[in-house]
Amino acid sequence: MLKSDEYYMKIALELAQTAYSHNEVPVGAVIISKDGDIIGRGFNFSIASNDPTSHAEIVALREAGAFLKNYRLNDTTMFVTIEPCPMCAGALINARVKRLVFGASYIKAGACGSIYNLVNDRRLNHRLIVTGGVLEQEARGLIQGFFRDKRTTTHSKNA
């Protein structure tokens, strides 16, 4: 049964908190089927896995593909706490995800409207429906808190 965008974003925020607890950049993502069932979950795990592709979105896409036994994720929606980067936006396009919902914009490398708009580039063979700003304050607060804590820890070690 389909629930609200806020409902799924809260789950993505919980996953981002898990990333935070693993000392990873706190980004979380979930993918739902057209019926609203969660078919993929992910959180950033690049540092611990030594894998630059282990972004929350990629992890969730891999799980959803395995669940559906298909690399095409037609009629699915991804919810992610931060606007996807170019790598993740490209993966969403290749997977044929129908809709993207994100929390906070990624002003340094966002590829879904902030800096680039890969997911709606008419030169590509697939475009996504995009909704940004869902639980934006919570998503922004989590990532800002993480980097504030990192700066404080770094300054403490150097003092």
Tab-separated table of N, CA and C in Angstrom:
chain	number	residue	atom	x	y	z
A	1	MET	N	0.841	-1.186	0.000
A	1	MET	CA	0.000	0.000	0.000
A	1	MET	C	0.884	1.248	0.000
A	2	LEU	N	0.606	2.150	-0.888
A	2	LEU	CA	1.377	3.370	-1.022
A	2	LEU	C	1.139	4.298	0.163
A	3	LYS	N	2.236	4.826	0.708
A	3	LYS	CA	2.162	5.762	1.826
A	3	LYS	C	2.717	7.104	1.358
A	4	SER	N	2.793	8.079	2.251
A	4	SER	CA	3.234	9.425	1.885
A	4	SER	C	4.736	9.481	1.630
A	5	ASP	N	5.151	10.509	0.902
A	5	ASP	CA	6.575	10.733	0.669
A	5	ASP	C	7.317	10.886	1.998
A	6	GLU	N	6.699	11.545	2.948
A	6	GLU	CA	7.326	11.753	4.255
A	6	GLU	C	7.568	10.423	4.978
A	7	TYR	N	6.638	9.503	4.842
A	7	TYR	CA	6.782	8.186	5.467
A	7	TYR	C	8.059	7.496	4.982
A	8	TYR	N	8.240	7.439	3.664
A	8	TYR	CA	9.416	6.768	3.109
A	8	TYR	C	10.695	7.550	3.387
A	9	MET	N	10.602	8.878	3.401
A	9	MET	CA	11.786	9.681	3.688
A	9	MET	C	12.239	9.475	5.133
A	10	LYS	N	11.323	9.265	6.032
A	10	LYS	CA	11.703	8.976	7.426
A	10	LYS	C	12.508	7.682	7.502
A	11	ILE	N	12.167	6.711	6.697
A	11	ILE	CA	12.930	5.456	6.662
A	11	ILE	C	14.325	5.730	6.088
A	12	ALA	N	14.401	6.535	5.046
A	12	ALA	CA	15.698	6.910	4.476
A	12	ALA	C	16.535	7.656	5.520
A	13	LEU	N	15.909	8.509	6.298
A	13	LEU	CA	16.630	9.238	7.353
A	13	LEU	C	17.153	8.280	8.428
A	14	GLU	N	16.400	7.250	8.745
A	14	GLU	CA	16.876	6.235	9.700
A	14	GLU	C	18.116	5.530	9.139
A	15	LEU	N	18.096	5.233	7.852
A	15	LEU	CA	19.256	4.610	7.213
A	15	LEU	C	20.456	5.560	7.208
A	16	ALA	N	20.198	6.838	6.995
A	16	ALA	CA	21.278	7.837	7.050
A	16	ALA	C	21.881	7.883	8.450
A	17	GLN	N	21.038	7.756	9.452
A	17	GLN	CA	21.531	7.735	10.833
A	17	GLN	C	22.414	6.504	11.058
A	18	THR	N	22.079	5.397	10.441
A	18	THR	CA	22.916	4.194	10.527
A	18	THR	C	24.285	4.472	9.909
A	19	ALA	N	24.302	5.136	8.760
A	19	ALA	CA	25.581	5.508	8.144
A	19	ALA	C	26.389	6.378	9.103
A	20	TYR	N	25.745	7.351	9.705
A	20	TYR	CA	26.390	8.250	10.671
A	20	TYR	C	27.030	7.437	11.793
A	21	SER	N	26.299	6.468	12.310
A	21	SER	CA	26.810	5.650	13.422
A	21	SER	C	28.000	4.793	13.009
A	22	HIS	N	28.168	4.572	11.699
A	22	HIS	CA	29.323	3.849	11.169
A	22	HIS	C	30.422	4.809	10.705
A	23	ASN	N	30.267	6.083	11.056
A	23	ASN	CA	31.237	7.119	10.690
A	23	ASN	C	31.330	7.318	9.176
A	24	GLU	N	30.209	7.085	8.496
A	24	GLU	CA	30.089	7.314	7.059
A	24	GLU	C	29.259	8.578	6.845
A	25	VAL	N	29.429	9.225	5.705
A	25	VAL	CA	28.606	10.392	5.390
A	25	VAL	C	27.139	9.949	5.439
A	26	PRO	N	26.322	10.621	6.253
A	26	PRO	CA	24.964	10.137	6.515
A	26	PRO	C	23.970	10.386	5.381
A	27	VAL	N	23.928	9.440	4.471
A	27	VAL	CA	22.941	9.454	3.394
A	27	VAL	C	22.247	8.103	3.414
A	28	GLY	N	20.929	8.136	3.321
A	28	GLY	CA	20.144	6.909	3.286
A	28	GLY	C	19.187	6.932	2.113
A	29	ALA	N	18.848	5.743	1.596
A	29	ALA	CA	17.963	5.647	0.438
A	29	ALA	C	17.075	4.409	0.528
A	30	VAL	N	15.869	4.548	0.035
A	30	VAL	CA	14.963	3.402	-0.115
A	30	VAL	C	14.334	3.467	-1.503
A	31	ILE	N	14.026	2.306	-2.032
A	31	ILE	CA	13.325	2.201	-3.310
A	31	ILE	C	12.041	1.436	-3.066
A	32	ILE	N	10.955	1.976	-3.627
A	32	ILE	CA	9.666	1.304	-3.476
A	32	ILE	C	9.127	0.894	-4.846
A	33	SER	N	8.322	-0.152	-4.812
A	33	SER	CA	7.622	-0.603	-6.018
A	33	SER	C	6.430	0.321	-6.270
A	34	LYS	N	5.761	0.127	-7.382
A	34	LYS	CA	4.582	0.955	-7.685
A	34	LYS	C	3.475	0.752	-6.657
A	35	ASP	N	3.517	-0.374	-5.929
A	35	ASP	CA	2.517	-0.657	-4.902
A	35	ASP	C	2.907	-0.109	-3.531
A	36	GLY	N	4.124	0.463	-3.434
A	36	GLY	CA	4.564	1.049	-2.174
A	36	GLY	C	5.376	0.131	-1.289
A	37	ASP	N	5.711	-1.062	-1.783
A	37	ASP	CA	6.535	-1.992	-1.006
A	37	ASP	C	8.002	-1.592	-1.131
A	38	ILE	N	8.716	-1.606	-0.015
A	38	ILE	CA	10.138	-1.311	-0.057
A	38	ILE	C	10.865	-2.514	-0.635
A	39	ILE	N	11.605	-2.273	-1.737
A	39	ILE	CA	12.320	-3.364	-2.407
A	39	ILE	C	13.834	-3.172	-2.374
A	40	GLY	N	14.278	-2.023	-1.871
A	40	GLY	CA	15.710	-1.764	-1.767
A	40	GLY	C	15.994	-0.723	-0.703
A	41	ARG	N	17.057	-0.955	0.051
A	41	ARG	CA	17.497	-0.020	1.093
A	41	ARG	C	18.998	0.141	0.984
A	42	GLY	N	19.477	1.307	1.366
A	42	GLY	CA	20.918	1.498	1.368
A	42	GLY	C	21.321	2.703	2.190
A	43	PHE	N	22.547	2.657	2.659
A	43	PHE	CA	23.158	3.827	3.283
A	43	PHE	C	24.605	3.869	2.849
A	44	ASN	N	25.198	5.052	2.906
A	44	ASN	CA	26.584	5.197	2.470
A	44	ASN	C	27.469	4.236	3.242
A	45	PHE	N	28.348	3.557	2.498
A	45	PHE	CA	29.251	2.580	3.103
A	45	PHE	C	30.578	2.548	2.348
A	46	SER	N	30.945	3.673	1.746
A	46	SER	CA	32.154	3.748	0.917
A	46	SER	C	33.439	3.621	1.715
A	47	ILE	N	33.483	4.238	2.882
A	47	ILE	CA	34.717	4.262	3.668
A	47	ILE	C	35.046	2.864	4.177
A	48	ALA	N	34.099	2.232	4.840
A	48	ALA	CA	34.339	0.905	5.416
A	48	ALA	C	34.560	-0.159	4.349
A	49	SER	N	33.910	-0.021	3.211
A	49	SER	CA	34.026	-1.038	2.161
A	49	SER	C	35.167	-0.754	1.188
A	50	ASN	N	35.799	0.411	1.341
A	50	ASN	CA	36.837	0.832	0.388
A	50	ASN	C	36.322	0.776	-1.047
A	51	ASP	N	35.067	1.190	-1.208
A	51	ASP	CA	34.405	1.128	-2.509
A	51	ASP	C	33.773	2.484	-2.802
A	52	PRO	N	34.349	3.242	-3.727
A	52	PRO	CA	33.805	4.568	-4.014
A	52	PRO	C	32.399	4.546	-4.601
A	53	THR	N	31.909	3.384	-5.023
A	53	THR	CA	30.549	3.305	-5.564
A	53	THR	C	29.516	2.914	-4.513
A	54	SER	N	29.923	2.705	-3.280
A	54	SER	CA	28.975	2.289	-2.243
A	54	SER	C	28.210	3.456	-1.634
A	55	HIS	N	27.622	4.263	-2.511
A	55	HIS	CA	26.726	5.323	-2.065
A	55	HIS	C	25.376	4.691	-1.734
A	56	ALA	N	24.605	5.352	-0.902
A	56	ALA	CA	23.300	4.836	-0.484
A	56	ALA	C	22.430	4.458	-1.679
A	57	GLU	N	22.427	5.321	-2.686
A	57	GLU	CA	21.581	5.074	-3.856
A	57	GLU	C	21.997	3.812	-4.598
A	58	ILE	N	23.294	3.618	-4.776
A	58	ILE	CA	23.796	2.448	-5.504
A	58	ILE	C	23.494	1.172	-4.729
A	59	VAL	N	23.697	1.217	-3.419
A	59	VAL	CA	23.403	0.049	-2.580
A	59	VAL	C	21.918	-0.309	-2.684
A	60	ALA	N	21.050	0.694	-2.626
A	60	ALA	CA	19.605	0.448	-2.728
A	60	ALA	C	19.229	-0.073	-4.112
A	61	LEU	N	19.854	0.483	-5.166
A	61	LEU	CA	19.584	-0.001	-6.520
A	61	LEU	C	19.985	-1.466	-6.677
A	62	ARG	N	21.135	-1.822	-6.135
A	62	ARG	CA	21.594	-3.217	-6.222
A	62	ARG	C	20.608	-4.157	-5.521
A	63	GLU	N	20.145	-3.754	-4.351
A	63	GLU	CA	19.200	-4.602	-3.609
A	63	GLU	C	17.871	-4.718	-4.349
A	64	ALA	N	17.390	-3.610	-4.900
A	64	ALA	CA	16.118	-3.642	-5.639
A	64	ALA	C	16.246	-4.495	-6.902
A	65	GLY	N	17.364	-4.380	-7.599
A	65	GLY	CA	17.585	-5.211	-8.785
A	65	GLY	C	17.588	-6.688	-8.445
A	66	ALA	N	18.260	-7.034	-7.336
A	66	ALA	CA	18.286	-8.433	-6.897
A	66	ALA	C	16.879	-8.900	-6.518
A	67	PHE	N	16.132	-8.029	-5.846
A	67	PHE	CA	14.769	-8.382	-5.440
A	67	PHE	C	13.893	-8.643	-6.661
A	68	LEU	N	13.974	-7.755	-7.646
A	68	LEU	CA	13.141	-7.891	-8.845
A	68	LEU	C	13.714	-8.866	-9.871
A	69	LYS	N	14.979	-9.264	-9.648
A	69	LYS	CA	15.689	-10.111	-10.612
A	69	LYS	C	15.694	-9.443	-11.989
A	70	ASN	N	15.993	-8.132	-11.964
A	70	ASN	CA	16.003	-7.350	-13.192
A	70	ASN	C	16.851	-6.102	-12.970
A	71	TYR	N	17.611	-5.728	-13.967
A	71	TYR	CA	18.402	-4.501	-13.855
A	71	TYR	C	17.569	-3.269	-14.195
A	72	ARG	N	16.400	-3.451	-14.747
A	72	ARG	CA	15.480	-2.354	-15.023
A	72	ARG	C	14.499	-2.250	-13.857
A	73	LEU	N	14.423	-1.079	-13.295
A	73	LEU	CA	13.565	-0.858	-12.130
A	73	LEU	C	12.394	0.045	-12.507
A	74	ASN	N	11.714	-0.329	-13.594
A	74	ASN	CA	10.576	0.445	-14.083
A	74	ASN	C	9.520	0.606	-12.999
A	75	ASP	N	8.843	1.733	-13.022
A	75	ASP	CA	7.733	2.024	-12.095
A	75	ASP	C	8.147	2.014	-10.631
A	76	THR	N	9.407	2.326	-10.349
A	76	THR	CA	9.856	2.427	-8.963
A	76	THR	C	10.130	3.880	-8.604
A	77	THR	N	10.201	4.132	-7.307
A	77	THR	CA	10.531	5.452	-6.780
A	77	THR	C	11.660	5.308	-5.786
A	78	MET	N	12.655	6.187	-5.900
A	78	MET	CA	13.733	6.232	-4.910
A	78	MET	C	13.531	7.441	-4.019
A	79	PHE	N	13.699	7.209	-2.721
A	79	PHE	CA	13.704	8.259	-1.712
A	79	PHE	C	15.110	8.309	-1.147
A	80	VAL	N	15.744	9.488	-1.188
A	80	VAL	CA	17.109	9.626	-0.698
A	80	VAL	C	17.226	10.947	0.049
A	81	THR	N	18.000	10.934	1.116
A	81	THR	CA	18.057	12.093	1.998
A	81	THR	C	18.743	13.303	1.369
A	82	ILE	N	19.709	13.072	0.489
A	82	ILE	CA	20.443	14.151	-0.163
A	82	ILE	C	20.353	13.961	-1.676
A	83	GLU	N	20.256	15.045	-2.400
A	83	GLU	CA	20.215	14.998	-3.863
A	83	GLU	C	21.376	14.170	-4.413
A	84	PRO	N	21.108	13.231	-5.299
A	84	PRO	CA	22.160	12.375	-5.848
A	84	PRO	C	23.258	13.120	-6.608
A	85	CYS	N	24.451	12.549	-6.531
A	85	CYS	CA	25.625	13.025	-7.267
A	85	CYS	C	25.519	12.538	-8.716
A	86	PRO	N	26.438	12.961	-9.590
A	86	PRO	CA	26.383	12.503	-10.986
A	86	PRO	C	26.432	10.981	-11.150
A	87	MET	N	27.261	10.293	-10.375
A	87	MET	CA	27.336	8.838	-10.495
A	87	MET	C	25.979	8.205	-10.184
A	88	CYS	N	25.381	8.624	-9.096
A	88	CYS	CA	24.111	8.033	-8.679
A	88	CYS	C	22.969	8.434	-9.609
A	89	ALA	N	22.986	9.681	-10.073
A	89	ALA	CA	21.966	10.115	-11.030
A	89	ALA	C	22.050	9.274	-12.301
A	90	GLY	N	23.275	9.015	-12.770
A	90	GLY	CA	23.450	8.164	-13.948
A	90	GLY	C	22.913	6.765	-13.725
A	91	ALA	N	23.146	6.231	-12.540
A	91	ALA	CA	22.642	4.890	-12.226
A	91	ALA	C	21.111	4.874	-12.199
A	92	LEU	N	20.498	5.927	-11.677
A	92	LEU	CA	19.033	6.014	-11.655
A	92	LEU	C	18.472	6.032	-13.080
A	93	ILE	N	19.153	6.763	-13.957
A	93	ILE	CA	18.730	6.817	-15.359
A	93	ILE	C	18.857	5.440	-15.994
A	94	ASN	N	20.013	4.802	-15.807
A	94	ASN	CA	20.238	3.482	-16.418
A	94	ASN	C	19.276	2.430	-15.894
A	95	ALA	N	18.882	2.556	-14.639
A	95	ALA	CA	17.951	1.594	-14.042
A	95	ALA	C	16.500	1.866	-14.441
A	96	ARG	N	16.250	3.023	-15.036
A	96	ARG	CA	14.899	3.421	-15.450
A	96	ARG	C	13.959	3.643	-14.266
A	97	VAL	N	14.528	4.146	-13.161
A	97	VAL	CA	13.683	4.522	-12.024
A	97	VAL	C	12.720	5.601	-12.512
A	98	LYS	N	11.482	5.508	-12.095
A	98	LYS	CA	10.465	6.441	-12.589
A	98	LYS	C	10.505	7.783	-11.866
A	99	ARG	N	10.672	7.727	-10.538
A	99	ARG	CA	10.553	8.945	-9.731
A	99	ARG	C	11.655	8.996	-8.692
A	100	LEU	N	12.135	10.198	-8.436
A	100	LEU	CA	13.138	10.450	-7.410
A	100	LEU	C	12.584	11.475	-6.438
A	101	VAL	N	12.692	11.168	-5.143
A	101	VAL	CA	12.311	12.100	-4.095
A	101	VAL	C	13.531	12.273	-3.203
A	102	PHE	N	13.981	13.525	-3.024
A	102	PHE	CA	15.124	13.740	-2.143
A	102	PHE	C	14.807	14.788	-1.087
A	103	GLY	N	15.617	14.767	-0.029
A	103	GLY	CA	15.433	15.699	1.076
A	103	GLY	C	16.093	17.030	0.788
A	104	ALA	N	17.403	17.103	1.015
A	104	ALA	CA	18.140	18.354	0.848
A	104	ALA	C	18.916	18.361	-0.458
A	105	SER	N	19.036	19.550	-1.045
A	105	SER	CA	19.858	19.727	-2.241
A	105	SER	C	21.321	19.548	-1.888
A	106	TYR	N	22.097	19.128	-2.875
A	106	TYR	CA	23.542	18.929	-2.714
A	106	TYR	C	24.209	20.023	-3.535
A	107	ILE	N	24.460	21.159	-2.896
A	107	ILE	CA	24.899	22.350	-3.624
A	107	ILE	C	26.311	22.250	-4.191
A	108	LYS	N	27.083	21.254	-3.785
A	108	LYS	CA	28.441	21.104	-4.310
A	108	LYS	C	28.523	20.148	-5.494
A	109	ALA	N	27.614	19.178	-5.577
A	109	ALA	CA	27.716	18.196	-6.664
A	109	ALA	C	26.372	17.563	-7.023
A	110	GLY	N	25.272	18.234	-6.717
A	110	GLY	CA	23.965	17.677	-7.029
A	110	GLY	C	23.733	17.562	-8.523
A	111	ALA	N	23.201	16.427	-8.950
A	111	ALA	CA	23.003	16.176	-10.381
A	111	ALA	C	21.533	16.019	-10.744
A	112	CYS	N	20.664	16.547	-9.871
A	112	CYS	CA	19.225	16.427	-10.116
A	112	CYS	C	18.559	17.794	-10.027
A	113	GLY	N	19.328	18.827	-10.394
A	113	GLY	CA	18.774	20.171	-10.423
A	113	GLY	C	19.653	21.241	-9.806
A	114	SER	N	20.507	20.894	-8.852
A	114	SER	CA	21.319	21.909	-8.186
A	114	SER	C	22.448	22.436	-9.062
A	115	ILE	N	23.340	21.565	-9.475
A	115	ILE	CA	24.451	21.956	-10.338
A	115	ILE	C	24.227	21.417	-11.741
A	116	TYR	N	23.897	20.162	-11.808
A	116	TYR	CA	23.576	19.498	-13.069
A	116	TYR	C	22.123	19.052	-12.992
A	117	ASN	N	21.573	18.675	-14.123
A	117	ASN	CA	20.241	18.087	-14.121
A	117	ASN	C	20.235	16.882	-15.061
A	118	LEU	N	21.076	15.916	-14.707
A	118	LEU	CA	21.202	14.719	-15.548
A	118	LEU	C	19.890	13.970	-15.684
A	119	VAL	N	19.118	13.916	-14.607
A	119	VAL	CA	17.900	13.094	-14.621
A	119	VAL	C	16.794	13.667	-15.500
A	120	ASN	N	16.986	14.877	-16.001
A	120	ASN	CA	16.010	15.460	-16.914
A	120	ASN	C	16.661	16.035	-18.166
A	121	ASP	N	17.818	15.523	-18.511
A	121	ASP	CA	18.523	15.954	-19.706
A	121	ASP	C	17.869	15.293	-20.921
A	122	ARG	N	17.331	16.082	-21.795
A	122	ARG	CA	16.605	15.565	-22.962
A	122	ARG	C	17.496	14.800	-23.939
A	123	ARG	N	18.807	14.967	-23.798
A	123	ARG	CA	19.725	14.233	-24.679
A	123	ARG	C	19.844	12.765	-24.271
A	124	LEU	N	19.410	12.437	-23.070
A	124	LEU	CA	19.486	11.056	-22.590
A	124	LEU	C	18.180	10.331	-22.876
A	125	ASN	N	18.223	9.020	-22.797
A	125	ASN	CA	17.070	8.213	-23.208
A	125	ASN	C	16.036	7.972	-22.116
A	126	HIS	N	16.247	8.506	-20.928
A	126	HIS	CA	15.274	8.334	-19.850
A	126	HIS	C	15.325	9.559	-18.946
A	127	ARG	N	14.174	9.968	-18.458
A	127	ARG	CA	14.090	11.080	-17.521
A	127	ARG	C	13.248	10.660	-16.333
A	128	LEU	N	13.497	11.312	-15.193
A	128	LEU	CA	12.789	10.993	-13.965
A	128	LEU	C	11.877	12.143	-13.545
A	129	ILE	N	10.840	11.810	-12.844
A	129	ILE	CA	10.015	12.791	-12.158
A	129	ILE	C	10.744	13.075	-10.843
A	130	VAL	N	10.990	14.339	-10.541
A	130	VAL	CA	11.797	14.684	-9.366
A	130	VAL	C	11.003	15.574	-8.413
A	131	THR	N	11.052	15.205	-7.132
A	131	THR	CA	10.492	16.021	-6.062
A	131	THR	C	11.585	16.228	-5.030
A	132	GLY	N	11.948	17.468	-4.794
A	132	GLY	CA	12.969	17.773	-3.795
A	132	GLY	C	12.356	18.464	-2.591
A	133	GLY	N	13.117	18.509	-1.503
A	133	GLY	CA	12.695	19.243	-0.318
A	133	GLY	C	11.818	18.491	0.662
A	134	VAL	N	11.689	17.178	0.518
A	134	VAL	CA	10.857	16.399	1.449
A	134	VAL	C	11.669	16.139	2.726
A	135	LEU	N	11.172	16.632	3.840
A	135	LEU	CA	11.866	16.583	5.139
A	135	LEU	C	13.282	17.169	5.011
A	136	GLU	N	13.350	18.254	4.265
A	136	GLU	CA	14.628	18.902	3.958
A	136	GLU	C	15.395	19.308	5.204
A	137	GLN	N	14.734	19.899	6.167
A	137	GLN	CA	15.442	20.366	7.368
A	137	GLN	C	16.085	19.212	8.132
A	138	GLU	N	15.379	18.102	8.238
A	138	GLU	CA	15.918	16.937	8.934
A	138	GLU	C	17.138	16.385	8.195
A	139	ALA	N	17.014	16.282	6.881
A	139	ALA	CA	18.116	15.750	6.071
A	139	ALA	C	19.328	16.675	6.128
A	140	ARG	N	19.094	17.959	5.973
A	140	ARG	CA	20.192	18.929	6.012
A	140	ARG	C	20.830	18.955	7.400
A	141	GLY	N	20.009	18.919	8.433
A	141	GLY	CA	20.525	18.945	9.795
A	141	GLY	C	21.418	17.753	10.104
A	142	LEU	N	21.047	16.592	9.616
A	142	LEU	CA	21.828	15.382	9.861
A	142	LEU	C	23.211	15.478	9.213
A	143	ILE	N	23.251	15.885	7.972
A	143	ILE	CA	24.538	15.943	7.278
A	143	ILE	C	25.392	17.103	7.796
A	144	GLN	N	24.771	18.225	8.100
A	144	GLN	CA	25.538	19.344	8.668
A	144	GLN	C	26.097	18.982	10.033
A	145	GLY	N	25.312	18.275	10.832
A	145	GLY	CA	25.783	17.835	12.144
A	145	GLY	C	26.969	16.890	12.027
A	146	PHE	N	26.913	15.998	11.052
A	146	PHE	CA	28.008	15.061	10.829
A	146	PHE	C	29.307	15.803	10.524
A	147	PHE	N	29.255	16.745	9.592
A	147	PHE	CA	30.474	17.467	9.221
A	147	PHE	C	30.914	18.434	10.321
A	148	ARG	N	29.983	18.967	11.075
A	148	ARG	CA	30.346	19.801	12.238
A	148	ARG	C	31.094	18.958	13.262
A	149	ASP	N	30.590	17.736	13.510
A	149	ASP	CA	31.267	16.827	14.440
A	149	ASP	C	32.653	16.461	13.931
A	150	LYS	N	32.773	16.238	12.614
A	150	LYS	CA	34.076	15.912	12.020
A	150	LYS	C	35.071	17.053	12.225
A	151	ARG	N	34.627	18.283	11.970
A	151	ARG	CA	35.510	19.448	12.153
A	151	ARG	C	35.920	19.593	13.607
A	152	THR	N	34.995	19.391	14.529
A	152	THR	CA	35.287	19.503	15.959
A	152	THR	C	36.291	18.450	16.382
A	153	THR	N	36.104	17.213	15.908
A	153	THR	CA	37.022	16.112	16.229
A	153	THR	C	38.396	16.383	15.651
A	154	THR	N	38.456	16.862	14.416
A	154	THR	CA	39.729	17.169	13.766
A	154	THR	C	40.461	18.281	14.497
A	155	HIS	N	39.722	19.332	14.879
A	155	HIS	CA	40.336	20.453	15.598
A	155	HIS	C	40.835	20.008	16.974
A	156	SER	N	40.099	19.119	17.623
A	156	SER	CA	40.497	18.620	18.949
A	156	SER	C	41.789	17.827	18.864
A	157	LYS	N	41.923	17.007	17.798
A	157	LYS	CA	43.123	16.191	17.636
A	157	LYS	C	44.337	17.070	17.318
A	158	ASN	N	44.116	18.176	16.625
A	158	ASN	CA	45.223	19.047	16.224
A	158	ASN	C	45.593	20.069	17.302
A	159	ALA	N	44.822	20.171	18.343
A	159	ALA	CA	45.090	21.171	19.390
A	159	ALA	C	46.188	20.745	20.330
